[in-house]
XYZ file of C-alpha atoms in Angstrom:
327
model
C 111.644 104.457 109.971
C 108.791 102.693 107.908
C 105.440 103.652 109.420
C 102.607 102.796 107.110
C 98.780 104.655 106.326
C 96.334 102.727 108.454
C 94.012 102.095 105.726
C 94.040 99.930 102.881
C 95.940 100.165 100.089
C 94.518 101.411 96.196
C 96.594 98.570 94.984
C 98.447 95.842 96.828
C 100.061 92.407 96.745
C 102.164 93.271 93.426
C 105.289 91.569 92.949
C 108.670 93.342 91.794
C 109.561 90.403 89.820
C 107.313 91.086 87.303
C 107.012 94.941 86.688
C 108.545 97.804 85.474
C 108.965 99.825 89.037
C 109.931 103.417 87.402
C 106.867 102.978 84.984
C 104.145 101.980 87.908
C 105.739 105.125 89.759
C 104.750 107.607 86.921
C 101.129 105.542 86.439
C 100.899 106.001 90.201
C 101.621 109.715 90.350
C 98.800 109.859 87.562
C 96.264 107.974 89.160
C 96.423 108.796 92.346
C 97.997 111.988 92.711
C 99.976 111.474 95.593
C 100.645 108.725 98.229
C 103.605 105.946 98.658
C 104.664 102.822 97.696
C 105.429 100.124 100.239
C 108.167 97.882 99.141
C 108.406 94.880 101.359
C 110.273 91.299 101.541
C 112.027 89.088 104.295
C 115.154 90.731 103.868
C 114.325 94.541 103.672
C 111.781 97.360 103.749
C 111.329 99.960 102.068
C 108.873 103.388 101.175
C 108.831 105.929 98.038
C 106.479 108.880 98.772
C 105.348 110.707 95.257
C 103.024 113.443 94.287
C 102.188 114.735 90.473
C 104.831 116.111 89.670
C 108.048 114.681 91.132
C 108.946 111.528 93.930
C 109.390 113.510 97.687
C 111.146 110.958 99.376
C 111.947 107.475 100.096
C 113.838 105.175 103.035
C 114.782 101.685 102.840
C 115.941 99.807 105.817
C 117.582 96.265 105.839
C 120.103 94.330 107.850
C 122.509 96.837 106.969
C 120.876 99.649 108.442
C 118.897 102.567 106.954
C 119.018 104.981 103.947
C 116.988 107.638 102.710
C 116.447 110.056 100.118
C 117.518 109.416 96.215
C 119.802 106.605 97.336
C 116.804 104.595 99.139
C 114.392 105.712 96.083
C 117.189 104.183 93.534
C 117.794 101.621 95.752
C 113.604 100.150 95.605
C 113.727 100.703 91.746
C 116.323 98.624 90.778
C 114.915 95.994 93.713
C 118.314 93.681 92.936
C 118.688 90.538 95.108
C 115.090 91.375 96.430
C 111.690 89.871 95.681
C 109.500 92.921 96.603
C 105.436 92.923 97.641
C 104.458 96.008 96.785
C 101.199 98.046 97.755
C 100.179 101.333 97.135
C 98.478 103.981 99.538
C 96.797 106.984 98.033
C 97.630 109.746 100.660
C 95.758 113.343 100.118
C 98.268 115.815 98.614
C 97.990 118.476 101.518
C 99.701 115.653 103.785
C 101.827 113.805 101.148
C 104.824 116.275 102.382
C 104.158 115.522 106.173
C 104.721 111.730 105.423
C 107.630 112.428 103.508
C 109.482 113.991 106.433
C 108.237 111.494 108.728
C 111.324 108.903 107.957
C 113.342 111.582 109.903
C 111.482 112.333 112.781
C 112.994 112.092 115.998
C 111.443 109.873 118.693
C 111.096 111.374 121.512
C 108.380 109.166 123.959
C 108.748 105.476 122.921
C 106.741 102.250 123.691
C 104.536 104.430 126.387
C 101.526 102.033 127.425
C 97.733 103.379 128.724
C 98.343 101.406 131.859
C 101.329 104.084 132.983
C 100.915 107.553 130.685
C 97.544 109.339 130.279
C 97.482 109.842 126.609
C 94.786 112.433 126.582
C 97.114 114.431 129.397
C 100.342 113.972 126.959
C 98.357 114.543 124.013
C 96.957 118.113 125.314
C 100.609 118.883 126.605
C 102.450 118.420 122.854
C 99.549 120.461 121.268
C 100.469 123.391 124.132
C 104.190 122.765 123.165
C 103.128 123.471 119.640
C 104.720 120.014 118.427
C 104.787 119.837 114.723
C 105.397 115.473 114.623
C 103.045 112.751 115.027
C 101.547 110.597 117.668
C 101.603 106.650 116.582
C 99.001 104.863 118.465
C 98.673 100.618 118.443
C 95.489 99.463 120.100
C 95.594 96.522 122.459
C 93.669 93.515 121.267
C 94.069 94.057 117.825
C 91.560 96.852 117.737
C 93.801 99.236 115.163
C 96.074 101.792 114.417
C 95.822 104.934 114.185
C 98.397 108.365 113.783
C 97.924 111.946 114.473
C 100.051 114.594 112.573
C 100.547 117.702 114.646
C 101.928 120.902 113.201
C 102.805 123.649 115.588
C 100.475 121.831 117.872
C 97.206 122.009 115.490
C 96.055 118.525 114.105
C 96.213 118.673 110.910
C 94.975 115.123 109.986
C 95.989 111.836 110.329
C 95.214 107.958 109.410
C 93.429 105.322 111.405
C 92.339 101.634 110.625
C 88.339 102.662 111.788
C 86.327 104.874 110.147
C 86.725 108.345 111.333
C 84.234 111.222 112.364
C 84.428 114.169 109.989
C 87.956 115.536 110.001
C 90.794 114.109 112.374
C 91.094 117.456 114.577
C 87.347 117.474 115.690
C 85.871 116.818 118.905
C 84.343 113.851 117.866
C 87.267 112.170 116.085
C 89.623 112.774 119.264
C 86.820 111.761 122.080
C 86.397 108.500 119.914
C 90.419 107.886 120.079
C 90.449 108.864 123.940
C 87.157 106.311 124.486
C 88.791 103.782 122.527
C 92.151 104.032 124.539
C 90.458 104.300 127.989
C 88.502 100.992 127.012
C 91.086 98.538 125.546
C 94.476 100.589 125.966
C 97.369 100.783 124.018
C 101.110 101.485 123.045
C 101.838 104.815 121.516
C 104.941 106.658 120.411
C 105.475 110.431 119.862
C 107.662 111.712 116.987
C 108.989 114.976 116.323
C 109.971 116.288 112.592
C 112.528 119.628 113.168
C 113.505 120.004 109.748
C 109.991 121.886 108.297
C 109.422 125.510 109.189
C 105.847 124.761 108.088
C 103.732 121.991 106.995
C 100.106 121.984 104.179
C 97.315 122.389 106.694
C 98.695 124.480 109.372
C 95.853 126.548 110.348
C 97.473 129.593 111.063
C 98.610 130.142 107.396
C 97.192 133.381 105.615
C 95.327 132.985 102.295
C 96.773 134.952 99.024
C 96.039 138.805 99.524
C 96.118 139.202 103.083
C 99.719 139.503 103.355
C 101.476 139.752 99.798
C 99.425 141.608 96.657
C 98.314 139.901 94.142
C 100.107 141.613 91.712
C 103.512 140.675 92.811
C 101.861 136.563 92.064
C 100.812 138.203 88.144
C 104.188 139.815 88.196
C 106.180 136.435 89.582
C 103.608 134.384 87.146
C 104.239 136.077 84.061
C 108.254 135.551 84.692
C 107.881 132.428 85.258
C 106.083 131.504 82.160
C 108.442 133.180 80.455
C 111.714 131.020 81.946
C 110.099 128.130 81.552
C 108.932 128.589 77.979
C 112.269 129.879 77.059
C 113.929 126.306 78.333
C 111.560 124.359 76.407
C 112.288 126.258 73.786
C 115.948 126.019 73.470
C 115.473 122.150 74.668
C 117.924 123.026 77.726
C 115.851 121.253 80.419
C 116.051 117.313 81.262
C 113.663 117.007 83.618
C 109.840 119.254 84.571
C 110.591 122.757 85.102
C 108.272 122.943 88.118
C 110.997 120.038 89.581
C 114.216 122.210 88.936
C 112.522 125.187 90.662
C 111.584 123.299 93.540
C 115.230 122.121 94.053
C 116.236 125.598 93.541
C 113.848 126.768 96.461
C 115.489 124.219 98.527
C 118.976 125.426 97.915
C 117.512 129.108 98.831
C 115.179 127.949 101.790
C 117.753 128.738 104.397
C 117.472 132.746 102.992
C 114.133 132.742 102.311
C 111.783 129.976 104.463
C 108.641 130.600 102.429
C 110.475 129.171 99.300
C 111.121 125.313 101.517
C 108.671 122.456 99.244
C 108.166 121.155 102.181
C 106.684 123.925 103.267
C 104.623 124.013 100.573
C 103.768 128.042 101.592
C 105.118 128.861 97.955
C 104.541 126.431 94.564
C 104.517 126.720 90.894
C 102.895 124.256 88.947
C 100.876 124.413 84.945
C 102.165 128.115 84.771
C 100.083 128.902 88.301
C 101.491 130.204 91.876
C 100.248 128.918 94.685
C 100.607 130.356 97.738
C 99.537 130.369 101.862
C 102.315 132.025 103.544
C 103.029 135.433 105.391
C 106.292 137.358 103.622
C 106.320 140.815 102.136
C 105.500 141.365 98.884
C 109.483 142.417 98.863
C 110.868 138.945 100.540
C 108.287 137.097 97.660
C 109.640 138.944 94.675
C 112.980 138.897 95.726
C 113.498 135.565 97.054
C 111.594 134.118 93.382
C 113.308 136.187 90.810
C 116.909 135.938 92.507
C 115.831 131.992 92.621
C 114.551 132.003 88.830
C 117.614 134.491 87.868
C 119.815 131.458 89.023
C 118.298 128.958 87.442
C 117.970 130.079 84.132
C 121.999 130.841 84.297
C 122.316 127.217 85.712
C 120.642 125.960 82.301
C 122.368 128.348 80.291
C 119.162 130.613 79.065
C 119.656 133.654 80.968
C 120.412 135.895 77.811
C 117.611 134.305 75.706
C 115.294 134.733 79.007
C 116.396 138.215 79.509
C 115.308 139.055 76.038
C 112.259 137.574 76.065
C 111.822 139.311 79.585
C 111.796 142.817 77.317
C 108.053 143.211 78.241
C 107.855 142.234 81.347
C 110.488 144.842 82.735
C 108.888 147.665 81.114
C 105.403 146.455 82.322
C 106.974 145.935 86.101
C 109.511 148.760 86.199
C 108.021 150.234 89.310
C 107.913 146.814 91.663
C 111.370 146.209 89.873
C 112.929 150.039 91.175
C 110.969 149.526 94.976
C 112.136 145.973 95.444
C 115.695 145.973 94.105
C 116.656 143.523 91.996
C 115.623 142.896 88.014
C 115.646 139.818 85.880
C-alpha cells in the first residue's frame, strides 16, 4: 500500500538516474529529520520512511506484487531496470512511526461514497471502537485529500491538501472536514494497523515521573552510556548504537511492550532516555538491562562492559537487590 502526505513535497521531481540514493537518504534524515521518500515510475512504486537516526520502513509494489521492509528499502536503492521520480515529504517525527506501519494496515471499509455512508456517523463509531488506523478521504471534484490517524480512537493528527485549523483533532479541523464532505462528497477508506500496542501522540500516555522514578531513567542512563562507550571503544559496533538497541527492543517487545520502537513509549538517543509509557519501575529496569545485558554479549563486550560497570553496581546496589537482575 502506497498512500502519500497530502501536502507538498520539501523536494520533488528528482531523478534516480542521476544520484546517489543511499547518500540523499542520510542528507534527508539530516535535513529534515524525518519523513519519506516517494519513489515512482511507470513500472513500479515505491516508499522509504526515515527518521534521524535509522530508515523505519519501506514497501515497493510493481507488477509482481508487493514487498516491504529491508527487501523493498534495498530494492528503491539500487533502483535497477527503473527510472525513478523521486520526492521527498518532511513528516513530523511524533507521526513518522504511524506512517511507517501504515503499508500494513488492514482495510477494513473500502471505496465507501458520501452518497450511501454518513462519514461523520462512521467516523464517531471507530473513535468509540478505539480504532488505532487511519481514515483516507478523496474529495469529489478535485477538492483534496485528506487522512486522519486514529490511535485507540484519539486523533492524533493527520495530513490534508487545505490548510488546516490548529491541530487535526480539534473541533474546528473536523467540522471543516464534515462541511466539506456534506458539500461536495467523497470516497473514503478506513484502515486498521494491529501490529502497534501504542503509537507517539496517544493522549492517554503518562509523562516521566508519574509512573516510573526518575532514578531508575539516571540508573538505566548511566548503563547505557557506559555499553555504548565501551563498543566504541573496542570498535565492536558496525552500525549507531541507538540502532542495535532498538532492534534489540524489538526482539524483546513481545516480553516487555513498552520496549516496541514503534511504540516509541521507551527511546535512547545522544546518551538520553526518553520515555511516555506506564510500566513499573521493576518491568523498566528489568526489561532494559536484560535487553542491554544481551546486546553487549551479542557484540562480544560484556566482560569489558561489566568492568567498566564497577561503579555503577556499587552506586545502584539497592535497585539492583529489589529488582533482580544485575549487569
Amino acid at each position: 500500500m502506497v498512500i502519500l502526505p497530502k501536502e507538498k513535497p520539501v523536494l520533488g521531481k528528482l531523478n534516480s538516474y542521476y544520484l546517489r540514493l543511499r547518500k540523499l537518504l542520510e542528507h534527508c534524515q539530516g535535513e529534515f529529520g524525518s519523513g519519506c521518500v516517494h519513489f515512482e515510475s511507470p513500472a513500479a512504486e515505491g516508499m522509504i520512511f526515515f527518521d534521524k537516526d535509522e530508515v523505519l520502513n519501506g514497501v515497493f509494489v510493481s507488477k509482481d506484487g508487493e514487498i516491504e521492509g529491508q527487501q523493498a528499502i534495498d530494492t528503491l536503492l539500487k533502483a535497477d531496470g527503473y527510472n525513478f521520480t523521486i520526492n521527498i515529504f518532511h513528516i513530523a517525527p511524533e507521526l513518522v512511526y504511524f506512517w511507517a506501519h501504515m503499508p500494513t494496515a488492514k482495510v477494513i471499509y473500502k471505496n465507501l461514497s458520501t452518497e450511501f455512508t454518513d462519514f461523520e456517523v462512521l467516523f464517531s463509531k471507530m473513535k468509540s471502537e478505539k480504532l488505532t488506523g487511519f481514515f483516507n478521504i478523496l474529495l469529489n471534484s478535485g477538492e483534496g485529500r485528506a487522512l486522519y490517524f486514529l490511535n485507540n480512537g484519539n486523533v492524533v493528527g493527520g495530513s490534508c491538501s487545505w490548510e488546516s485549523v490548529g491541530d487535526f483533532g480539534s473541533k474546528e479541523n473536523l467540522d471543516l472536514l464534515f462541511t466539506k464532505l456534506k458539500t461536495v462528497g467523497g470516497i473514503f477508506h478506513v484502515n486498521k494497523i494491529s501490529s502497534l500496542n501504542a503509537l507517539v501522540g496517544n493522549e492517554t500516555k503518562e509523562p516521566v515521573g508519574q509512573q516510573t522514578s526518575l532514578n531508575v531513567f539516571e540508573s538505566l542512563e548511566e548503563l547505557l552510556v557506559i555499553v555504548e562507550r565501551t563498543g566504541v571503544k573496542n570498535r565492536k559496533m558496525n552500525e549507531k548504537f541507538s540502532l542495535l538497541l532498538k532492534n534489540k527492543f524489538v526482539q524483546k517487545a513481545d516480553q516487555y511492550n513498552f520496549l516496541d520502537p514503534f511504540a516509541a513509549e521507551f527511546e535512547y538517543a545522544n546518551y538520553k532516555i526518553t520515555y511516555a509509557g506506564a510500566a513499573t519501575d521493576k518491568e523498566v529496569f528489568r526489561g532494559v538491562v536484560e535487553s542491554v545485558k544481551e546486546l553487549a554479549g551479542e557484540l562480544e563486550i560484556l566482560s569489558q562492559a561489566q568492568d567498566a560497570a564497577g561503579a555503577w553496581r556499587q552506586k545502584y546496589v539497592e535497585m539492583i537487590r529489589d529488582f533482580g537482575i544485575n549487569f
